[in-house]
PDB file of C-alpha atoms in Angstrom:
ATOM      1  CA  UNK A   1     104.783  51.039   1.080  1.00 51.00           C
ATOM      2  CA  UNK A   2     103.495  50.024   4.511  1.00 45.00           C
ATOM      3  CA  UNK A   3     101.545  53.280   4.738  1.00 46.00           C
ATOM      4  CA  UNK A   4      99.944  52.608   1.361  1.00 44.00           C
ATOM      5  CA  UNK A   5      98.937  49.091   2.414  1.00 41.00           C
ATOM      6  CA  UNK A   6      97.537  50.431   5.674  1.00 42.00           C
ATOM      7  CA  UNK A   7      95.425  53.027   3.862  1.00 41.00           C
ATOM      8  CA  UNK A   8      94.134  50.366   1.426  1.00 39.00           C
ATOM      9  CA  UNK A   9      93.207  48.101   4.351  1.00 44.00           C
ATOM     10  CA  UNK A  10      91.264  50.936   6.022  1.00 42.00           C
ATOM     11  CA  UNK A  11      89.398  51.680   2.767  1.00 38.00           C
ATOM     12  CA  UNK A  12      88.470  48.003   2.301  1.00 43.00           C
ATOM     13  CA  UNK A  13      87.252  47.817   5.918  1.00 42.00           C
ATOM     14  CA  UNK A  14      84.994  50.842   5.420  1.00 39.00           C
ATOM     15  CA  UNK A  15      83.631  49.397   2.157  1.00 41.00           C
ATOM     16  CA  UNK A  16      82.659  46.063   3.730  1.00 40.00           C
ATOM     17  CA  UNK A  17      81.180  47.875   6.727  1.00 39.00           C
ATOM     18  CA  UNK A  18      78.959  49.988   4.467  1.00 40.00           C
ATOM     19  CA  UNK A  19      77.853  46.899   2.518  1.00 35.00           C
ATOM     20  CA  UNK A  20      76.808  45.115   5.717  1.00 36.00           C
ATOM     21  CA  UNK A  21      74.876  48.173   6.887  1.00 32.00           C
ATOM     22  CA  UNK A  22      73.017  48.424   3.580  1.00 35.00           C
ATOM     23  CA  UNK A  23      72.178  44.734   3.664  1.00 33.00           C
ATOM     24  CA  UNK A  24      70.742  45.111   7.130  1.00 35.00           C
ATOM     25  CA  UNK A  25      68.352  47.812   5.887  1.00 36.00           C
ATOM     26  CA  UNK A  26      66.863  45.920   2.973  1.00 41.00           C
ATOM     27  CA  UNK A  27      64.335  44.266   5.309  1.00 51.00           C
ATOM     28  CA  UNK A  28      60.850  44.382   3.735  1.00 57.00           C
ATOM     29  CA  UNK A  29      59.072  43.768   7.017  1.00 58.00           C
ATOM     30  CA  UNK A  30      58.523  40.754   9.278  1.00 70.00           C
ATOM     31  CA  UNK A  31      58.572  37.180   8.035  1.00 91.00           C
ATOM     32  CA  UNK A  32      55.053  36.035   7.176  1.00 93.00           C
ATOM     33  CA  UNK A  33      53.022  32.917   6.628  1.00 95.00           C
ATOM     34  CA  UNK A  34      49.866  32.921   4.485  1.00 96.00           C
ATOM     35  CA  UNK A  35      47.339  30.105   4.329  1.00 95.00           C
ATOM     36  CA  UNK A  36      43.677  29.453   3.527  1.00 95.00           C
ATOM     37  CA  UNK A  37      41.304  28.042   6.151  1.00 95.00           C
ATOM     38  CA  UNK A  38      37.877  26.511   5.466  1.00 94.00           C
ATOM     39  CA  UNK A  39      35.267  25.042   7.803  1.00 93.00           C
ATOM     40  CA  UNK A  40      32.020  23.225   6.967  1.00 91.00           C
ATOM     41  CA  UNK A  41      28.849  22.383   8.869  1.00 89.00           C
ATOM     42  CA  UNK A  42      26.011  20.129   7.711  1.00 87.00           C
ATOM     43  CA  UNK A  43      22.491  21.293   8.619  1.00 86.00           C
ATOM     44  CA  UNK A  44      18.950  20.355   7.743  1.00 85.00           C
ATOM     45  CA  UNK A  45      17.319  22.501   5.053  1.00 86.00           C
ATOM     46  CA  UNK A  46      14.688  24.892   6.409  1.00 87.00           C
ATOM     47  CA  UNK A  47      13.310  26.329   3.150  1.00 90.00           C
ATOM     48  CA  UNK A  48      12.019  24.693  -0.024  1.00 89.00           C
ATOM     49  CA  UNK A  49      11.834  26.617  -3.310  1.00 91.00           C
ATOM     50  CA  UNK A  50       9.425  25.002  -5.763  1.00 92.00           C
ATOM     51  CA  UNK A  51       9.088  26.216  -9.344  1.00 93.00           C
ATOM     52  CA  UNK A  52       5.777  25.208 -10.878  1.00 93.00           C
ATOM     53  CA  UNK A  53       3.363  26.571 -13.431  1.00 94.00           C
ATOM     54  CA  UNK A  54       0.711  26.273 -16.085  1.00 95.00           C
ATOM     55  CA  UNK A  55       1.179  25.420 -19.748  1.00 95.00           C
ATOM     56  CA  UNK A  56      -1.628  25.829 -22.278  1.00 95.00           C
ATOM     57  CA  UNK A  57      -1.595  25.080 -26.008  1.00 93.00           C
ATOM     58  CA  UNK A  58      -4.263  26.563 -28.267  1.00 92.00           C
ATOM     59  CA  UNK A  59      -4.916  27.811 -31.803  1.00 90.00           C
ATOM     60  CA  UNK A  60      -6.056  31.080 -30.251  1.00 92.00           C
ATOM     61  CA  UNK A  61      -3.488  33.245 -28.496  1.00 92.00           C
ATOM     62  CA  UNK A  62      -6.118  35.139 -26.517  1.00 93.00           C
ATOM     63  CA  UNK A  63      -7.729  31.894 -25.420  1.00 94.00           C
ATOM     64  CA  UNK A  64      -4.395  30.423 -24.309  1.00 93.00           C
ATOM     65  CA  UNK A  65      -3.507  33.547 -22.341  1.00 94.00           C
ATOM     66  CA  UNK A  66      -6.932  33.633 -20.699  1.00 95.00           C
ATOM     67  CA  UNK A  67      -6.721  29.969 -19.679  1.00 95.00           C
ATOM     68  CA  UNK A  68      -3.242  30.418 -18.267  1.00 95.00           C
ATOM     69  CA  UNK A  69      -4.203  33.554 -16.325  1.00 94.00           C
ATOM     70  CA  UNK A  70      -7.251  31.875 -14.820  1.00 95.00           C
ATOM     71  CA  UNK A  71      -5.307  28.745 -13.885  1.00 95.00           C
ATOM     72  CA  UNK A  72      -2.415  30.677 -12.319  1.00 95.00           C
ATOM     73  CA  UNK A  73      -4.858  32.813 -10.309  1.00 95.00           C
ATOM     74  CA  UNK A  74      -6.489  29.625  -9.040  1.00 96.00           C
ATOM     75  CA  UNK A  75      -3.088  28.142  -8.153  1.00 96.00           C
ATOM     76  CA  UNK A  76      -2.077  31.276  -6.218  1.00 96.00           C
ATOM     77  CA  UNK A  77      -5.393  31.217  -4.330  1.00 96.00           C
ATOM     78  CA  UNK A  78      -4.833  27.552  -3.458  1.00 96.00           C
ATOM     79  CA  UNK A  79      -1.296  28.272  -2.260  1.00 96.00           C
ATOM     80  CA  UNK A  80      -2.366  31.152  -0.029  1.00 96.00           C
ATOM     81  CA  UNK A  81      -5.194  29.010   1.336  1.00 95.00           C
ATOM     82  CA  UNK A  82      -2.545  26.401   2.198  1.00 93.00           C
ATOM     83  CA  UNK A  83      -0.648  28.970   4.259  1.00 93.00           C
ATOM     84  CA  UNK A  84       1.807  30.443   1.741  1.00 95.00           C
ATOM     85  CA  UNK A  85       2.266  34.215   1.982  1.00 95.00           C
ATOM     86  CA  UNK A  86       1.828  36.148  -1.268  1.00 93.00           C
ATOM     87  CA  UNK A  87       5.281  37.638  -0.580  1.00 95.00           C
ATOM     88  CA  UNK A  88       6.672  34.123  -1.038  1.00 96.00           C
ATOM     89  CA  UNK A  89       5.138  33.689  -4.500  1.00 96.00           C
ATOM     90  CA  UNK A  90       7.092  35.200  -7.399  1.00 95.00           C
ATOM     91  CA  UNK A  91       6.828  35.026 -11.183  1.00 93.00           C
ATOM     92  CA  UNK A  92       9.742  32.934 -12.427  1.00 92.00           C
ATOM     93  CA  UNK A  93       9.107  32.858 -16.165  1.00 92.00           C
ATOM     94  CA  UNK A  94       6.405  33.834 -18.664  1.00 93.00           C
ATOM     95  CA  UNK A  95       6.727  32.782 -22.304  1.00 93.00           C
ATOM     96  CA  UNK A  96       4.601  32.763 -25.448  1.00 93.00           C
ATOM     97  CA  UNK A  97       5.643  30.624 -28.431  1.00 91.00           C
ATOM     98  CA  UNK A  98       3.963  29.792 -31.726  1.00 88.00           C
ATOM     99  CA  UNK A  99       4.565  27.294 -34.520  1.00 82.00           C
ATOM    100  CA  UNK A 100       2.988  26.071 -37.762  1.00 80.00           C
ATOM    101  CA  UNK A 101       2.955  22.475 -38.943  1.00 69.00           C
ATOM    102  CA  UNK A 102       2.840  23.845 -42.489  1.00 68.00           C
ATOM    103  CA  UNK A 103       2.283  27.189 -44.172  1.00 69.00           C
ATOM    104  CA  UNK A 104      -1.456  26.609 -44.689  1.00 66.00           C
ATOM    105  CA  UNK A 105      -2.202  25.450 -41.150  1.00 71.00           C
ATOM    106  CA  UNK A 106      -3.375  27.783 -38.431  1.00 79.00           C
ATOM    107  CA  UNK A 107      -0.703  28.813 -35.944  1.00 85.00           C
ATOM    108  CA  UNK A 108      -0.562  27.008 -32.622  1.00 90.00           C
ATOM    109  CA  UNK A 109       0.312  28.997 -29.512  1.00 91.00           C
ATOM    110  CA  UNK A 110       1.942  27.745 -26.336  1.00 94.00           C
ATOM    111  CA  UNK A 111       1.755  29.959 -23.265  1.00 95.00           C
ATOM    112  CA  UNK A 112       3.758  29.157 -20.120  1.00 95.00           C
ATOM    113  CA  UNK A 113       3.569  30.927 -16.781  1.00 95.00           C
ATOM    114  CA  UNK A 114       5.864  29.614 -14.052  1.00 95.00           C
ATOM    115  CA  UNK A 115       6.012  30.801 -10.449  1.00 95.00           C
ATOM    116  CA  UNK A 116       8.459  30.175  -7.623  1.00 95.00           C
ATOM    117  CA  UNK A 117       7.004  29.321  -4.236  1.00 96.00           C
ATOM    118  CA  UNK A 118       9.008  29.580  -1.013  1.00 95.00           C
ATOM    119  CA  UNK A 119       7.857  26.989   1.518  1.00 94.00           C
ATOM    120  CA  UNK A 120       9.038  27.531   5.093  1.00 92.00           C
ATOM    121  CA  UNK A 121       7.313  24.446   6.515  1.00 91.00           C
ATOM    122  CA  UNK A 122       9.205  21.773   4.574  1.00 87.00           C
ATOM    123  CA  UNK A 123       7.101  18.986   6.092  1.00 86.00           C
ATOM    124  CA  UNK A 124       4.068  20.383   4.250  1.00 89.00           C
ATOM    125  CA  UNK A 125       5.775  20.574   0.838  1.00 88.00           C
ATOM    126  CA  UNK A 126       3.926  17.543  -0.534  1.00 87.00           C
ATOM    127  CA  UNK A 127       0.509  18.863   0.502  1.00 90.00           C
ATOM    128  CA  UNK A 128       1.266  22.297  -0.916  1.00 92.00           C
ATOM    129  CA  UNK A 129       2.285  20.832  -4.272  1.00 91.00           C
ATOM    130  CA  UNK A 130      -0.900  18.744  -4.291  1.00 92.00           C
ATOM    131  CA  UNK A 131      -2.961  21.885  -3.703  1.00 93.00           C
ATOM    132  CA  UNK A 132      -1.233  23.579  -6.649  1.00 94.00           C
ATOM    133  CA  UNK A 133      -1.794  20.587  -8.963  1.00 93.00           C
ATOM    134  CA  UNK A 134      -5.440  20.288  -8.003  1.00 94.00           C
ATOM    135  CA  UNK A 135      -5.941  24.012  -8.674  1.00 95.00           C
ATOM    136  CA  UNK A 136      -4.607  23.741 -12.224  1.00 94.00           C
ATOM    137  CA  UNK A 137      -0.799  23.633 -12.192  1.00 94.00           C
ATOM    138  CA  UNK A 138       0.425  21.122 -14.781  1.00 93.00           C
ATOM    139  CA  UNK A 139       4.174  21.705 -14.665  1.00 90.00           C
ATOM    140  CA  UNK A 140       6.852  21.456 -12.010  1.00 87.00           C
ATOM    141  CA  UNK A 141      10.332  22.636 -12.947  1.00 86.00           C
ATOM    142  CA  UNK A 142      12.026  21.449  -9.781  1.00 83.00           C
ATOM    143  CA  UNK A 143      12.482  21.847  -6.044  1.00 86.00           C
ATOM    144  CA  UNK A 144      15.575  23.305  -4.388  1.00 85.00           C
ATOM    145  CA  UNK A 145      16.182  23.001  -0.681  1.00 85.00           C
ATOM    146  CA  UNK A 146      18.099  25.724   1.109  1.00 84.00           C
ATOM    147  CA  UNK A 147      19.130  26.848   4.555  1.00 85.00           C
ATOM    148  CA  UNK A 148      17.888  30.362   5.115  1.00 83.00           C
ATOM    149  CA  UNK A 149      20.427  32.782   6.519  1.00 74.00           C
ATOM    150  CA  UNK A 150      21.276  32.396  10.179  1.00 77.00           C
ATOM    151  CA  UNK A 151      23.525  35.313  11.177  1.00 84.00           C
ATOM    152  CA  UNK A 152      24.703  33.701  14.419  1.00 86.00           C
ATOM    153  CA  UNK A 153      25.769  30.502  12.655  1.00 87.00           C
ATOM    154  CA  UNK A 154      27.535  32.449   9.911  1.00 87.00           C
ATOM    155  CA  UNK A 155      29.495  34.422  12.516  1.00 90.00           C
ATOM    156  CA  UNK A 156      30.427  31.211  14.350  1.00 92.00           C
ATOM    157  CA  UNK A 157      31.675  29.566  11.146  1.00 92.00           C
ATOM    158  CA  UNK A 158      33.789  32.604  10.294  1.00 93.00           C
ATOM    159  CA  UNK A 159      35.335  32.655  13.788  1.00 94.00           C
ATOM    160  CA  UNK A 160      36.069  28.940  13.615  1.00 95.00           C
ATOM    161  CA  UNK A 161      37.793  29.375  10.251  1.00 95.00           C
ATOM    162  CA  UNK A 162      40.162  31.940  11.796  1.00 96.00           C
ATOM    163  CA  UNK A 163      40.797  29.786  14.887  1.00 96.00           C
ATOM    164  CA  UNK A 164      41.564  26.726  12.751  1.00 96.00           C
ATOM    165  CA  UNK A 165      43.817  28.774  10.486  1.00 96.00           C
ATOM    166  CA  UNK A 166      45.833  30.101  13.421  1.00 96.00           C
ATOM    167  CA  UNK A 167      46.180  26.582  14.829  1.00 96.00           C
ATOM    168  CA  UNK A 168      47.514  25.270  11.528  1.00 95.00           C
ATOM    169  CA  UNK A 169      49.890  28.206  11.051  1.00 95.00           C
ATOM    170  CA  UNK A 170      51.190  27.833  14.616  1.00 95.00           C
ATOM    171  CA  UNK A 171      51.943  24.149  14.032  1.00 95.00           C
ATOM    172  CA  UNK A 172      53.906  24.918  10.850  1.00 94.00           C
ATOM    173  CA  UNK A 173      55.908  27.765  12.393  1.00 94.00           C
ATOM    174  CA  UNK A 174      56.651  25.805  15.589  1.00 94.00           C
ATOM    175  CA  UNK A 175      58.109  23.002  13.471  1.00 94.00           C
ATOM    176  CA  UNK A 176      60.643  25.570  12.264  1.00 91.00           C
ATOM    177  CA  UNK A 177      61.509  26.497  15.846  1.00 92.00           C
ATOM    178  CA  UNK A 178      59.876  29.897  15.719  1.00 93.00           C
ATOM    179  CA  UNK A 179      56.770  31.566  17.178  1.00 94.00           C
ATOM    180  CA  UNK A 180      53.629  32.717  15.457  1.00 95.00           C
ATOM    181  CA  UNK A 181      52.883  36.417  15.860  1.00 94.00           C
ATOM    182  CA  UNK A 182      49.924  38.669  15.245  1.00 94.00           C
ATOM    183  CA  UNK A 183      47.389  38.408  12.451  1.00 95.00           C
ATOM    184  CA  UNK A 184      48.398  40.852   9.716  1.00 94.00           C
ATOM    185  CA  UNK A 185      45.754  40.420   7.026  1.00 95.00           C
ATOM    186  CA  UNK A 186      42.444  38.618   6.392  1.00 94.00           C
ATOM    187  CA  UNK A 187      40.588  38.033   3.134  1.00 94.00           C
ATOM    188  CA  UNK A 188      37.024  36.782   3.670  1.00 91.00           C
ATOM    189  CA  UNK A 189      35.339  34.649   1.030  1.00 86.00           C
ATOM    190  CA  UNK A 190      32.010  34.566   2.867  1.00 73.00           C
ATOM    191  CA  UNK A 191      29.626  31.813   3.932  1.00 71.00           C
ATOM    192  CA  UNK A 192      28.371  29.558   1.135  1.00 72.00           C
ATOM    193  CA  UNK A 193      25.689  26.893   0.944  1.00 68.00           C
ATOM    194  CA  UNK A 194      25.323  23.825  -1.227  1.00 63.00           C
ATOM    195  CA  UNK A 195      23.263  20.664  -1.222  1.00 58.00           C
ATOM    196  CA  UNK A 196      25.010  17.727   0.385  1.00 48.00           C
ATOM    197  CA  UNK A 197      23.128  15.299  -1.813  1.00 43.00           C
ATOM    198  CA  UNK A 198      20.590  15.374  -4.630  1.00 39.00           C
ATOM    199  CA  UNK A 199      16.973  15.984  -3.748  1.00 36.00           C
ATOM    200  CA  UNK A 200      14.630  13.074  -4.410  1.00 36.00           C
ATOM    201  CA  UNK A 201      11.084  13.894  -5.515  1.00 36.00           C
ATOM    202  CA  UNK A 202       8.689  11.040  -6.143  1.00 33.00           C
ATOM    203  CA  UNK A 203       5.016  10.471  -6.845  1.00 33.00           C
ATOM    204  CA  UNK A 204       3.490   7.716  -4.657  1.00 30.00           C
ATOM    205  CA  UNK A 205       0.379   7.000  -2.617  1.00 27.00           C
ATOM    206  CA  UNK A 206       0.546   8.618   0.798  1.00 32.00           C
ATOM    207  CA  UNK A 207      -1.851   8.589   3.738  1.00 32.00           C
ATOM    208  CA  UNK A 208      -1.462  12.331   4.342  1.00 39.00           C
ATOM    209  CA  UNK A 209      -1.742  13.489   0.718  1.00 44.00           C
ATOM    210  CA  UNK A 210      -4.706  13.262  -1.643  1.00 50.00           C
ATOM    211  CA  UNK A 211      -2.655  13.272  -4.828  1.00 49.00           C
ATOM    212  CA  UNK A 212       0.353  11.516  -3.340  1.00 51.00           C
ATOM    213  CA  UNK A 213       3.286  13.924  -3.617  1.00 57.00           C
ATOM    214  CA  UNK A 214       6.165  12.894  -1.391  1.00 59.00           C
ATOM    215  CA  UNK A 215       9.211  15.140  -1.189  1.00 60.00           C
ATOM    216  CA  UNK A 216      12.418  14.388   0.705  1.00 61.00           C
ATOM    217  CA  UNK A 217      14.947  17.105   1.430  1.00 64.00           C
ATOM    218  CA  UNK A 218      18.675  16.560   1.727  1.00 66.00           C
ATOM    219  CA  UNK A 219      21.181  18.179   4.075  1.00 77.00           C
ATOM    220  CA  UNK A 220      22.737  21.548   3.322  1.00 82.00           C
ATOM    221  CA  UNK A 221      26.463  22.197   3.782  1.00 85.00           C
ATOM    222  CA  UNK A 222      27.401  25.638   5.089  1.00 86.00           C
ATOM    223  CA  UNK A 223      31.018  26.661   4.636  1.00 89.00           C
ATOM    224  CA  UNK A 224      33.168  29.646   5.565  1.00 92.00           C
ATOM    225  CA  UNK A 225      36.552  30.326   3.963  1.00 94.00           C
ATOM    226  CA  UNK A 226      39.226  32.898   4.812  1.00 95.00           C
ATOM    227  CA  UNK A 227      42.762  33.702   3.672  1.00 96.00           C
ATOM    228  CA  UNK A 228      45.030  34.554   6.629  1.00 96.00           C
ATOM    229  CA  UNK A 229      48.482  36.157   6.892  1.00 96.00           C
ATOM    230  CA  UNK A 230      50.360  35.919  10.196  1.00 96.00           C
ATOM    231  CA  UNK A 231      53.605  37.451  11.380  1.00 95.00           C
ATOM    232  CA  UNK A 232      56.427  35.035  12.245  1.00 94.00           C
ATOM    233  CA  UNK A 233      58.515  35.960  15.284  1.00 90.00           C
ATOM    234  CA  UNK A 234      62.117  34.813  15.700  1.00 76.00           C
TER     235      UNK A 234
END
């Protein structure tokens, strides 16, 4: 009987030993911490994008198209004379619409030709718009202010996002009494831009503008965002 009990005890010991060994090999890798880090920087806009154009209404389609073409050509000439490169002038939208007040009336045609103008010297935006209006533009769809790509600043924002993320992860892990290890994985969401506030455009008398266009640009917020995974050391 004692021999039987001894054999059973040896079998049970081996079973528990094998279970512990198997448990020790179910490790799926090091402990990890994953978090998202975002940094922002406010800068002054350095580019203005103005969308303006010519709208003509006529009972003759050919006449409307001719008037629009002549006016747009004059506007482009005025813009280039004001210092805008032709490479910075693009067609934004061209439309032709017609309607009848009644079945017997002659059709009325409306032709629109809008262009987008990139203005690098923001301080001259008002004068440039005045030149376009005086040359024949009779529509302005809006002005957007942007910060044109600066590779060095983008790189700096991305680096700062990683540094801030590591600092935050280190603080969390240290609170648990452990040490932050190497960076295991990074997902980059890129550098984005958005207006910090709405752009105000107003018409008023100005000493440096014949027509009186005053344009005020807002700040631009640049942001970089990354998703970081760090190893946690015991």
